Short mmCIF file of C-alpha atoms in Angstrom, two decimals:
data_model
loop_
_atom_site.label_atom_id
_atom_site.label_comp_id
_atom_site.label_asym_id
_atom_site.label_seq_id
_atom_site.Cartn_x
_atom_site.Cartn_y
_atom_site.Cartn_z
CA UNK A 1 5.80 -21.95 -15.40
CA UNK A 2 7.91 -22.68 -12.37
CA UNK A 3 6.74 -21.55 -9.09
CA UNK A 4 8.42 -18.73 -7.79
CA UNK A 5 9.84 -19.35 -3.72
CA UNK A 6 7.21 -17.74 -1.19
CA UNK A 7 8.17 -14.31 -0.40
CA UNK A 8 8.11 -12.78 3.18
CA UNK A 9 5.95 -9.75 3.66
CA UNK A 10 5.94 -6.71 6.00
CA UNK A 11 2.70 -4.70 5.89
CA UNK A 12 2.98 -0.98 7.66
CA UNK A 13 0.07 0.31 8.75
CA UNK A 14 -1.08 4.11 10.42
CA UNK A 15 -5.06 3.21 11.36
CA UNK A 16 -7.70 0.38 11.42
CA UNK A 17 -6.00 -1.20 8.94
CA UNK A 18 -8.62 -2.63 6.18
CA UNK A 19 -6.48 -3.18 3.70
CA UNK A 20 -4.02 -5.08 5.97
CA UNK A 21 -7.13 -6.94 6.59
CA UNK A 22 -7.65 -7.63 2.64
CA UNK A 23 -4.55 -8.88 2.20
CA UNK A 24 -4.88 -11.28 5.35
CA UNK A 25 -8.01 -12.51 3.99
CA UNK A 26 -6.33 -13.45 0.99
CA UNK A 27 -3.05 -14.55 2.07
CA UNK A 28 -4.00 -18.45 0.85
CA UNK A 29 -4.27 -16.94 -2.59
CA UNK A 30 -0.66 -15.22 -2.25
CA UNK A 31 2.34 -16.69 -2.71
CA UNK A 32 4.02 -15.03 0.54
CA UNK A 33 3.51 -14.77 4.22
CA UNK A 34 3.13 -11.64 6.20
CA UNK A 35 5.70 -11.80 8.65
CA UNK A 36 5.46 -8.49 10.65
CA UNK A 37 2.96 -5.62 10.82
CA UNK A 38 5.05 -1.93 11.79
CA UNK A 39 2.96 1.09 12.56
CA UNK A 40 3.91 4.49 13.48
CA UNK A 41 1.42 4.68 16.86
CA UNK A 42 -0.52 2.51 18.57
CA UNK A 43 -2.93 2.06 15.34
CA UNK A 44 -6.12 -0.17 15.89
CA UNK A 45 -4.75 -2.19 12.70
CA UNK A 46 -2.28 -3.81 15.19
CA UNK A 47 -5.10 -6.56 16.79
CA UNK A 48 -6.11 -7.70 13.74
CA UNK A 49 -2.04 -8.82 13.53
CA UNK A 50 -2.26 -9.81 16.84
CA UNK A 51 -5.09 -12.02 16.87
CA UNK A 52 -3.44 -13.88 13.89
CA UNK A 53 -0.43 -13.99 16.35
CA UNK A 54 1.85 -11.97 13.41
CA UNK A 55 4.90 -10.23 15.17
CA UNK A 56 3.92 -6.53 15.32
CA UNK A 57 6.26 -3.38 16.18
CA UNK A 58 5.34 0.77 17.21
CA UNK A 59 8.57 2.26 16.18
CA UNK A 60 9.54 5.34 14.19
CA UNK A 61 13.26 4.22 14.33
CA UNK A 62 13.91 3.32 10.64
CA UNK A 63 17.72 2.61 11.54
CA UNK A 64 15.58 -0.28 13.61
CA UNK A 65 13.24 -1.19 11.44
CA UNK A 66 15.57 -1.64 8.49
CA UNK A 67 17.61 -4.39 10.70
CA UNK A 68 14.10 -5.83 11.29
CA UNK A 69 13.80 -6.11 7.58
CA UNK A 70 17.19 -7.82 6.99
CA UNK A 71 16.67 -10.21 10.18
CA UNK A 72 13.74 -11.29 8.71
CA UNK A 73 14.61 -11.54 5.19
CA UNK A 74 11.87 -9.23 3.77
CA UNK A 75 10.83 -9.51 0.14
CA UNK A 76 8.43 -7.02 0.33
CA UNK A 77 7.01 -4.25 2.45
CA UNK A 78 3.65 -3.09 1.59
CA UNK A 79 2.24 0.34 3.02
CA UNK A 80 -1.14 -0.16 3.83
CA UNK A 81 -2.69 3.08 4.98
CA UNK A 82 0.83 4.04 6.19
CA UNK A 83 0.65 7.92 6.47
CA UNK A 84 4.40 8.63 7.41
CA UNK A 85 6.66 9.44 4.51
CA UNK A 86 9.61 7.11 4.31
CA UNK A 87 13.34 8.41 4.50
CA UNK A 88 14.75 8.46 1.28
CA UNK A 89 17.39 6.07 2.37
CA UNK A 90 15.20 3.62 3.56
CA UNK A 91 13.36 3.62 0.23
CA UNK A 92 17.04 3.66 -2.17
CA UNK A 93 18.10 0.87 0.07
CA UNK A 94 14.33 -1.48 -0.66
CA UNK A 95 13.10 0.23 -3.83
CA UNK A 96 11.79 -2.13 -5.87
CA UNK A 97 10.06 -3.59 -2.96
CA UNK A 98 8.08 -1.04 -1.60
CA UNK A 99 4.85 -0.85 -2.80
CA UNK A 100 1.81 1.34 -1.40
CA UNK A 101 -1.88 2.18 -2.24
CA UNK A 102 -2.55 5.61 -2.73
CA UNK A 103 -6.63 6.63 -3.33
CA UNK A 104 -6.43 8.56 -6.41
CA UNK A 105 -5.88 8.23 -10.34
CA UNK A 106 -2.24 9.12 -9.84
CA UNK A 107 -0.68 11.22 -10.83
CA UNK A 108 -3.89 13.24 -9.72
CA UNK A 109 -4.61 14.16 -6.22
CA UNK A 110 -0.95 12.91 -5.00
CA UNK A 111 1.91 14.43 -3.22
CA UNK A 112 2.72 15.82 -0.22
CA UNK A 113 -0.39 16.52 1.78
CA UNK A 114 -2.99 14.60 -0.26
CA UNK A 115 -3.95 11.86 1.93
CA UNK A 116 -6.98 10.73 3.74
CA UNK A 117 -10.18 12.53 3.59
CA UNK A 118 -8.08 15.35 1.58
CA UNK A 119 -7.76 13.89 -1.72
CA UNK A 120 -11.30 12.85 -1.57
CA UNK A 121 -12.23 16.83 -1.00
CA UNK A 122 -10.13 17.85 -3.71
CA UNK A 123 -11.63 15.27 -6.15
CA UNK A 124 -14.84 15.94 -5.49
CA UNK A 125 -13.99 20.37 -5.93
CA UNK A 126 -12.06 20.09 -9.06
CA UNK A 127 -15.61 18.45 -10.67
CA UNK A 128 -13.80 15.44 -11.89
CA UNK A 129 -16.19 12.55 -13.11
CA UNK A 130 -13.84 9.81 -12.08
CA UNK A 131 -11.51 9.22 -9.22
CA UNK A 132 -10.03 5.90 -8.51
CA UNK A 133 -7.18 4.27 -6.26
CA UNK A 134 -3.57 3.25 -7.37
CA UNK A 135 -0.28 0.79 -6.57
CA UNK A 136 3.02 1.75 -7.09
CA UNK A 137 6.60 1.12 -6.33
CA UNK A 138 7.43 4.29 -3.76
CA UNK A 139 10.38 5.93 -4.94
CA UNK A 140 11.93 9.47 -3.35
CA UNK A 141 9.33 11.18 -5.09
CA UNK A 142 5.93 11.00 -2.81
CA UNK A 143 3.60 9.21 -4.80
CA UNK A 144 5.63 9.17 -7.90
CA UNK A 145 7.19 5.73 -7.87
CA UNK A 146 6.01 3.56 -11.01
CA UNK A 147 2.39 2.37 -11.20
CA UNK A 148 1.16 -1.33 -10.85
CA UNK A 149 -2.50 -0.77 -11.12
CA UNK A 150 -5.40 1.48 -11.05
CA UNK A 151 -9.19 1.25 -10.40
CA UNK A 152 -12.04 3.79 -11.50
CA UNK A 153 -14.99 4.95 -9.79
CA UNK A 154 -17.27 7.63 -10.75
CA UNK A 155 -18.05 10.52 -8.68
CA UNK A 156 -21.28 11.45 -8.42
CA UNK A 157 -22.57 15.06 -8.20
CA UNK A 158 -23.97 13.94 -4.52
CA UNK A 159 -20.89 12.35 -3.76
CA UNK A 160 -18.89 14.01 0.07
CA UNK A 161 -15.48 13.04 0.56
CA UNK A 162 -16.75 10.97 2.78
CA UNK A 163 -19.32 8.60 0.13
CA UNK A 164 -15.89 9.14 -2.38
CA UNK A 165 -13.82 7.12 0.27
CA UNK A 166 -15.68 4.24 0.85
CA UNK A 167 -16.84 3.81 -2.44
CA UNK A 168 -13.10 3.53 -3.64
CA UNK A 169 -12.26 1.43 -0.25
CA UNK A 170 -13.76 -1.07 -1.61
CA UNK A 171 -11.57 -1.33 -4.87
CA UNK A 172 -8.23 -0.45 -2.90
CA UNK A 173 -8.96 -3.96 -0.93
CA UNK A 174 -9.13 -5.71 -4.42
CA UNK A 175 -6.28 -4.02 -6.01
CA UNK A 176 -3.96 -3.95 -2.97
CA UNK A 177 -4.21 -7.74 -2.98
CA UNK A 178 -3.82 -8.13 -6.29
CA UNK A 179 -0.41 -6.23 -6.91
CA UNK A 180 0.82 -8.18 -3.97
CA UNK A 181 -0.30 -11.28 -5.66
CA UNK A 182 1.37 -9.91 -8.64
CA UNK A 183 5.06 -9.32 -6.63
CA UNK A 184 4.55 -12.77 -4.62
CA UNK A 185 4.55 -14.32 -8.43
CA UNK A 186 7.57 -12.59 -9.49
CA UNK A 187 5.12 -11.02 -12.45
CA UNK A 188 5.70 -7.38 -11.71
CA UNK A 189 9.30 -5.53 -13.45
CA UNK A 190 10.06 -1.79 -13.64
CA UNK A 191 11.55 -0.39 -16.82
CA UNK A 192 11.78 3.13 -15.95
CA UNK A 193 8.95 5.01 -14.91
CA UNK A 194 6.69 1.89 -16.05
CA UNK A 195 6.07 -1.26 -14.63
CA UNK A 196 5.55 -4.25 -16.80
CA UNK A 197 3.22 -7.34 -15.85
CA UNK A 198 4.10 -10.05 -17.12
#
């Protein structure tokens, strides 16, 4: 199969930025480059872009950072712990290139005002068995954009929202890299509300 051309990558980011860090660890195994890292506030995610000397940017302007993404001929922006919700014309005018990590089985635990800590605490109150993290394409719908992939974990009955989060942490850094893999490859198409790996 023909190598697809090496896609450039913009990774937002709201806090310490782990699974930033993932993907950075990875990026030999990815068939892109990360080419800026855009956070909302002055998140400690930002030094792990600037010790790798990747252009970085604070700005809640997305009039600005949309130029940003044409002037550097972004392929795909990734939201990695990004806790802003996108305006919708920022994600009509890249859908299809959006993709984020949400830590839930969606579409459980999703939405407006499930993030953080808070889907954990709702997980762990409704008494499900699993929980899990997600990709997916962001559409105008919070976290109702087509999924990539999805990992289980099981709750325990000792579990705090607190255990719940870093035991799926761990599978967000594996999945996160993966569905960027995926894109990079040119393996990932919507049809829909699905997406199809190829």
């Amino acid at each position: 199969m023909e190598k697809s051309s090496s896609k450039n990558i913009a990774i937002f980011i709201s806090g310490r930025g782990s699974n930033f860090k993932s993907i950075l660890d990875h990026i030999n195994e990815i068939n892109g480059e990360i080419k800026i890292v855009i956070s909302n506030k002055n998140a400690l995610g930002l030094n792990y872009a600037k010790e790798k000397n990747i252009q970085t940017l604070i700005s809640n302007d997305f009039e600005k950072i949309s130029s940003i993404m044409e002037e550097l001929n972004i392929d795909l922006i990734v939201l990695a712990g990004y806790l802003k919700i996108l305006p919708k014309n920022f994600v009509k005018k890249f859908f299809g290139k959006i993709i984020n990590i949400h830590p839930s089985l969606i579409p459980s635990f999703c939405g407006k005002n499930f993030y953080g800590e808070k889907v954990h605490e709702a997980a762990i109150n409704r008494g499900v068995r699993y929980s899990g993290c997600t990709t997916h394409f962001v559409s105008d719908v919070v976290d109702g954009g087509p999924i990539i992939l999805q990992k289980t974990v099981e709750v325990s009955q000792n579990d705090t929202p607190k255990t719940l989060a870093e035991k799926i942490l761990i599978e967000e850094h594996k999945i996160i890299v993966e569905s960027v893999k995926l894109f990079c490859d040119d393996l990932l198409t919507i049809k829909g509300e699905r997406v199809i790996i190829k």
